[in-house]
Tab-separated table of C-alpha atoms and ligand atoms in Angstrom:
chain	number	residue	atom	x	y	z
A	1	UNK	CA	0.000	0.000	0.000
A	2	UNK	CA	1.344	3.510	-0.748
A	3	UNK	CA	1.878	6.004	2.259
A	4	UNK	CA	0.327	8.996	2.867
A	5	UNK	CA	3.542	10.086	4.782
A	6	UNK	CA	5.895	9.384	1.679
A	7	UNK	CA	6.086	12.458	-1.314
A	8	UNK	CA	8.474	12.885	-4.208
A	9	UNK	CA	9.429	16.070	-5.256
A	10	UNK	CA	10.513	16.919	-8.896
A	11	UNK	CA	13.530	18.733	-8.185
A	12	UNK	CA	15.545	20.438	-11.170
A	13	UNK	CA	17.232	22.662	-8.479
A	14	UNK	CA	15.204	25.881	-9.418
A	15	UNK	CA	13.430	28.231	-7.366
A	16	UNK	CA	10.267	26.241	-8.130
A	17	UNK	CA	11.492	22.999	-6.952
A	18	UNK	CA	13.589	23.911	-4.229
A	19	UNK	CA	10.561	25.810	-2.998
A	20	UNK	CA	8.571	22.981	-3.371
A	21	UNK	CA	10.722	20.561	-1.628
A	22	UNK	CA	10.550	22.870	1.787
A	23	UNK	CA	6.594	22.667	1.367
A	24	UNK	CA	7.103	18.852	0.869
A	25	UNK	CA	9.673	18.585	3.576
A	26	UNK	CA	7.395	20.686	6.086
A	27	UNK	CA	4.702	18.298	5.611
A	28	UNK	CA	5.344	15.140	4.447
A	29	UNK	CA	7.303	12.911	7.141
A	30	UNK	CA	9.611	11.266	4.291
A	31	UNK	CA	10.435	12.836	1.255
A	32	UNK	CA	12.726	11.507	-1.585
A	33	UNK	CA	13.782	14.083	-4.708
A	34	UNK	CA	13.741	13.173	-8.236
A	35	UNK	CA	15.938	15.014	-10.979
A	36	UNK	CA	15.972	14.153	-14.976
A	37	UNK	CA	18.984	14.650	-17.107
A	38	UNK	CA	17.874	15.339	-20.756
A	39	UNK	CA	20.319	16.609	-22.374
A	40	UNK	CA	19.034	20.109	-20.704
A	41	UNK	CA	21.527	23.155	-22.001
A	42	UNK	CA	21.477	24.310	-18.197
A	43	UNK	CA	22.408	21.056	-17.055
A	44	UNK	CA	24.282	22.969	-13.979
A	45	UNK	CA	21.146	22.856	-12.303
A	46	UNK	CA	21.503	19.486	-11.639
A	47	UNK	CA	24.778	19.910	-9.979
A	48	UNK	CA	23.120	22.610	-7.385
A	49	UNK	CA	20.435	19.951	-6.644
A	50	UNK	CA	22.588	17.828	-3.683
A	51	UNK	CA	24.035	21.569	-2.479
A	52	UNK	CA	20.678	22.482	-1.889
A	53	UNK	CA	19.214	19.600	-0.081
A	54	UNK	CA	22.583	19.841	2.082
A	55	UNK	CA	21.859	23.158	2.258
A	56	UNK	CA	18.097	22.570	3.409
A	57	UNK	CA	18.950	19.979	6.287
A	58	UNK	CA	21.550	22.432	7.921
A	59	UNK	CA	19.026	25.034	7.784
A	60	UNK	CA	16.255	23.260	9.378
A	61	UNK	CA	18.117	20.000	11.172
A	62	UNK	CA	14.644	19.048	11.810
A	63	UNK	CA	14.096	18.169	8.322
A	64	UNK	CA	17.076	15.492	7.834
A	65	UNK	CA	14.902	12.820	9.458
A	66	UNK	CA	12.342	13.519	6.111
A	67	UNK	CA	14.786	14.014	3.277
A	68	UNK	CA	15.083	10.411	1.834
A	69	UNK	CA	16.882	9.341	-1.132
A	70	UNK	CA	17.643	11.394	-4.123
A	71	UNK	CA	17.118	10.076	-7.797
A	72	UNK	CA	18.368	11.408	-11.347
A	73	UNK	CA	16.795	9.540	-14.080
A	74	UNK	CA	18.774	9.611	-17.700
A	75	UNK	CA	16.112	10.921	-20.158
A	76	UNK	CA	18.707	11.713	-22.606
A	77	UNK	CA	16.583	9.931	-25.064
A	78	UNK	CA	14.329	13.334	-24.877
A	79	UNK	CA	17.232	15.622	-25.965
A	80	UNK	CA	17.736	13.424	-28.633
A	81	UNK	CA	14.160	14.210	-30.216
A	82	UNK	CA	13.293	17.424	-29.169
A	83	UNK	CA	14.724	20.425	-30.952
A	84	UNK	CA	14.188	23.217	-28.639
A	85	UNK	CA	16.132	26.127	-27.201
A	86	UNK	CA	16.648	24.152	-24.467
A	87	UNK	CA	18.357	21.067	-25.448
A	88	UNK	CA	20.097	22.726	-28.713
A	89	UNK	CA	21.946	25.914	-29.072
A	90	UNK	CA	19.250	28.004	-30.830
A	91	UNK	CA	17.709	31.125	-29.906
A	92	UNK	CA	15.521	31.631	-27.401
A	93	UNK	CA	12.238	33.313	-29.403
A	94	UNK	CA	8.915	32.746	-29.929
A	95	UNK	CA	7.960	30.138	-32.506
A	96	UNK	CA	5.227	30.177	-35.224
A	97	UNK	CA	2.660	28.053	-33.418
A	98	UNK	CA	3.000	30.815	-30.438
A	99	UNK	CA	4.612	28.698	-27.906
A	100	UNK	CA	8.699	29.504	-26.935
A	101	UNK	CA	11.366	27.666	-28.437
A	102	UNK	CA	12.367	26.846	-24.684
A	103	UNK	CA	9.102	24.674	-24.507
A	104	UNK	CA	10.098	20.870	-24.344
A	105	UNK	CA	7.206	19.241	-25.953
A	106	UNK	CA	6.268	16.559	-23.798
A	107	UNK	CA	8.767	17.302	-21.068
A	108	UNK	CA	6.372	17.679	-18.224
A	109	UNK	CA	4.126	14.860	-19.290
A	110	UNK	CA	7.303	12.708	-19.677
A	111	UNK	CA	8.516	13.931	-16.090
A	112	UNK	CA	5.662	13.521	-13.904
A	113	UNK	CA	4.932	9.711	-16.022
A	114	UNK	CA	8.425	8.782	-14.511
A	115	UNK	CA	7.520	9.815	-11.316
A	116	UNK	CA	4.791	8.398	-11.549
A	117	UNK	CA	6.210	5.154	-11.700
A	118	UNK	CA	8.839	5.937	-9.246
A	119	UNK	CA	5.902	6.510	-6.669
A	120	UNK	CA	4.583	3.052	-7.356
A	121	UNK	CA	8.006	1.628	-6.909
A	122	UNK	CA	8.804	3.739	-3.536
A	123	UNK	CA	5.216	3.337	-1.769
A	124	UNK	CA	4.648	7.127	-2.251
A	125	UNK	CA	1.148	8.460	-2.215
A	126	UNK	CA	1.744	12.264	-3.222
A	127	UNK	CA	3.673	14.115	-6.181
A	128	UNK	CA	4.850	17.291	-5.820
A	129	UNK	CA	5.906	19.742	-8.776
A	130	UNK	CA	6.411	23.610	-9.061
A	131	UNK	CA	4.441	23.861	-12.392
A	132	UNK	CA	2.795	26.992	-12.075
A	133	UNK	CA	-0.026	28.666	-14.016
A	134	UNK	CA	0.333	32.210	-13.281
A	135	UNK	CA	4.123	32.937	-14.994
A	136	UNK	CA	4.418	29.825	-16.779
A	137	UNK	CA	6.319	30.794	-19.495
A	138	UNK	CA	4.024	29.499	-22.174
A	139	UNK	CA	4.222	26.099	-21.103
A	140	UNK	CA	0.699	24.477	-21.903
A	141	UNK	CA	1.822	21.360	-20.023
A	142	UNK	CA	2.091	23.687	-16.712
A	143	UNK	CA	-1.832	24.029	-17.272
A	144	UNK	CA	-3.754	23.118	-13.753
A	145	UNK	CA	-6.223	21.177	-16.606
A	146	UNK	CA	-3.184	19.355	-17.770
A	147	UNK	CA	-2.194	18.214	-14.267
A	148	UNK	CA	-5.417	17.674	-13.452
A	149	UNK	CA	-5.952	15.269	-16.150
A	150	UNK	CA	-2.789	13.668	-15.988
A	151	UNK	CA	-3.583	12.862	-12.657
A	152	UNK	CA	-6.664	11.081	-13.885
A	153	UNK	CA	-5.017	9.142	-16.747
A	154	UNK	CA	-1.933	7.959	-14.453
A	155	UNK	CA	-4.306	6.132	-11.780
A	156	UNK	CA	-6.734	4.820	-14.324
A	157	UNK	CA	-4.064	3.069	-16.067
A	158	UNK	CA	-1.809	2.066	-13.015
A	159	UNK	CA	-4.453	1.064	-10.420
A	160	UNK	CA	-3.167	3.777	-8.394
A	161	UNK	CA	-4.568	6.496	-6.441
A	162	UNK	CA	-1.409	8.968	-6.906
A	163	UNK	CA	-2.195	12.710	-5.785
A	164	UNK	CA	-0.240	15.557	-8.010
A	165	UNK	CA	-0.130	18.493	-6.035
A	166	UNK	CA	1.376	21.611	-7.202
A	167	UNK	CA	1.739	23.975	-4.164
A	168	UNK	CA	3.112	26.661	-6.730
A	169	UNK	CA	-0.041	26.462	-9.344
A	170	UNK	CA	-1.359	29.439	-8.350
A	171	UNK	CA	1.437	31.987	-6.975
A	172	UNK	CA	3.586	34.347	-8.818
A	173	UNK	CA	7.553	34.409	-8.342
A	174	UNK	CA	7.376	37.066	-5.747
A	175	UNK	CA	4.517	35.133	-3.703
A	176	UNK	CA	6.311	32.008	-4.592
A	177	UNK	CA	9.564	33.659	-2.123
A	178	UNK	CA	6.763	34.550	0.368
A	179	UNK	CA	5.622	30.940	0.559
A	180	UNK	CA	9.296	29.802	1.177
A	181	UNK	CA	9.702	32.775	3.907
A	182	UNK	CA	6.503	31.187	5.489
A	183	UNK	CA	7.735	28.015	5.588
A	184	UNK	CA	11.349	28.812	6.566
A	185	UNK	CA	11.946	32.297	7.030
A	186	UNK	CA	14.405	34.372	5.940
A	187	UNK	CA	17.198	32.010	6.313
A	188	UNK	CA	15.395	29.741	3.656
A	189	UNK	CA	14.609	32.431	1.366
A	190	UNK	CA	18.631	33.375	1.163
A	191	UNK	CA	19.452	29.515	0.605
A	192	UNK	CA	17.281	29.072	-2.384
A	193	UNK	CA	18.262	32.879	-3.596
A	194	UNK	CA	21.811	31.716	-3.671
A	195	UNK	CA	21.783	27.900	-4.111
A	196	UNK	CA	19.052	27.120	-6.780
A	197	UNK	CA	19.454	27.663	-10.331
A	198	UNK	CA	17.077	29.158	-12.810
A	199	UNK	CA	19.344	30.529	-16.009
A	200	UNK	CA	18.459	28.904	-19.324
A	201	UNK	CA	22.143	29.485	-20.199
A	202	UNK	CA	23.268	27.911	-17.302
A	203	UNK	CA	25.674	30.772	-16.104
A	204	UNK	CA	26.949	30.722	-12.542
A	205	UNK	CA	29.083	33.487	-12.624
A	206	UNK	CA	27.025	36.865	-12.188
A	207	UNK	CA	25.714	37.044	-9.067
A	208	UNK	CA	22.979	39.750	-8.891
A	209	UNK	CA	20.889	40.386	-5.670
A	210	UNK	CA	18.331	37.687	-7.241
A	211	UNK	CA	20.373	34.944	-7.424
A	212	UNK	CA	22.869	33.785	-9.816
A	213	UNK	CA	22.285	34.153	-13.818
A	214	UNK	CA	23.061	35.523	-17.189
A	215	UNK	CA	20.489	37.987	-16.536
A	216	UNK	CA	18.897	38.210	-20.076
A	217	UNK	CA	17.555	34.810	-20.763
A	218	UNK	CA	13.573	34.654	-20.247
A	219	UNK	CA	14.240	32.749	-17.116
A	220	UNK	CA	16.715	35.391	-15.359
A	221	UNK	CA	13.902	38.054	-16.253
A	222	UNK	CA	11.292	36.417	-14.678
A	223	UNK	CA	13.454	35.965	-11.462
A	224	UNK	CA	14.772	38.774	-11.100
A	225	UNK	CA	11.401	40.796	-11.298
A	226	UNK	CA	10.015	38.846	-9.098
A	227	UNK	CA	12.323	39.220	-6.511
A	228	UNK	CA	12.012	42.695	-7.362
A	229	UNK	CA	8.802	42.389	-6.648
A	230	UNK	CA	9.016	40.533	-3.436
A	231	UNK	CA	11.721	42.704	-1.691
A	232	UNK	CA	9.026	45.776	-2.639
A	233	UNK	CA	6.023	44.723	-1.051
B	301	LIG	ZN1	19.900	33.608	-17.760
């Protein structure tokens, strides 16, 4: 039987995700993280992933009885089919059809599928992921409708009653830093400003007071004005 104690996060090791996995952490009593390599341009991300759950259990000791095991999936195969701005070196525009050459088609569907399965496997009831509605970049597969009826599709063909949650559907960047300063304060808010990763370019290097990033990808923009945004209100 699953348990209703056990969650897996998504976690690329962006603001999303890392905020997600405090939410998860703060109510879930184990909670195991779940990365996807796909041939992603930023693939740094990945590599701030196990700084930031290090960086999460020193913050909050009481947590490092919940963090479980981490997993990173290969789903190179996906770079291999999808030509996007994320997975090849093209420019990051709009395309024809009206959706950003950053979207992965499939990519969410794909994820949260894998996790899916990793749930089954691990005895976990809940799914958590940072999708969001409100800024989502485009991304029709970040769609509350499309979760929703994932949701459906995943237990009627596994025999499962899986819950998707998305803690982040309905917040915008700036109310997505107040939800991690309600859940950890100010001393969690600083950890994912410095140790997640956003950048679609993948640059470390710049540090601005938002975090770390290029600073004119789509990605950087939307960070940084909400954190704008957050530190004004
Ligand atoms: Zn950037």
């Amino acid at each position: 039987m699953p348990s209703d104690d056990t969650a897996i996060v998504l976690f690329s090791g962006g603001q999303d995700s890392a905020t997600c996995l405090a939410w998860a952490l703060n109510r879930y009593a184990h909670v195991e993280t779940l990365g996807f390599a796909y041939g992603q341009r930023h693939a740094i991300e990945l590599e701030c992933r196990e700084t930031l759950r290090r960086a999460m259990i020193s913050a909050r000791p009481d947590w490092q009885d919940r963090l479980g095991e981490d997993h990173t999936l290969d789903l190179s195969v996906l770079g291999q089919i999808s030509d996007t701005a994320l997975t090849r070196e093209a420019a990051i525009e709009m395309n024809e059809n009206g959706l950003p050459s950053t979207f992965v088609p499939g990519r969410n569907l794909l994820f949260l599928s894998f996790a899916a399965t990793l749930a089954v496997r691990r005895n976990a009831r809940h799914i958590v992921t940072g999708v969001c509605e409100t800024d989502y970049s485009g991304y029709p597969d970040c769609r509350d409708d499309t979760i929703k009826a994932l949701q459906v599709a995943l237990n009627l063909g596994m025999e499962t009653r899986l819950v998707l949650h998305t803690p982040l559907m309905w917040l915008d960047k700036a109310e997505t830093w107040r939800l991690a300063e309600r859940i950890g304060g100010s001393a969690l808010v600083k950890l994912i400003n410095r140790e997640s990763h956003s950048c679609y370019l993948g640059d470390r290097t710049h540090l601005h007071e938002w975090g770390y990033g290029c600073g004119a990808c789509p990605a950087c923009d939307l960070r940084a004005k909400g954190w704008s945004s957050y530190v004004s209100t």
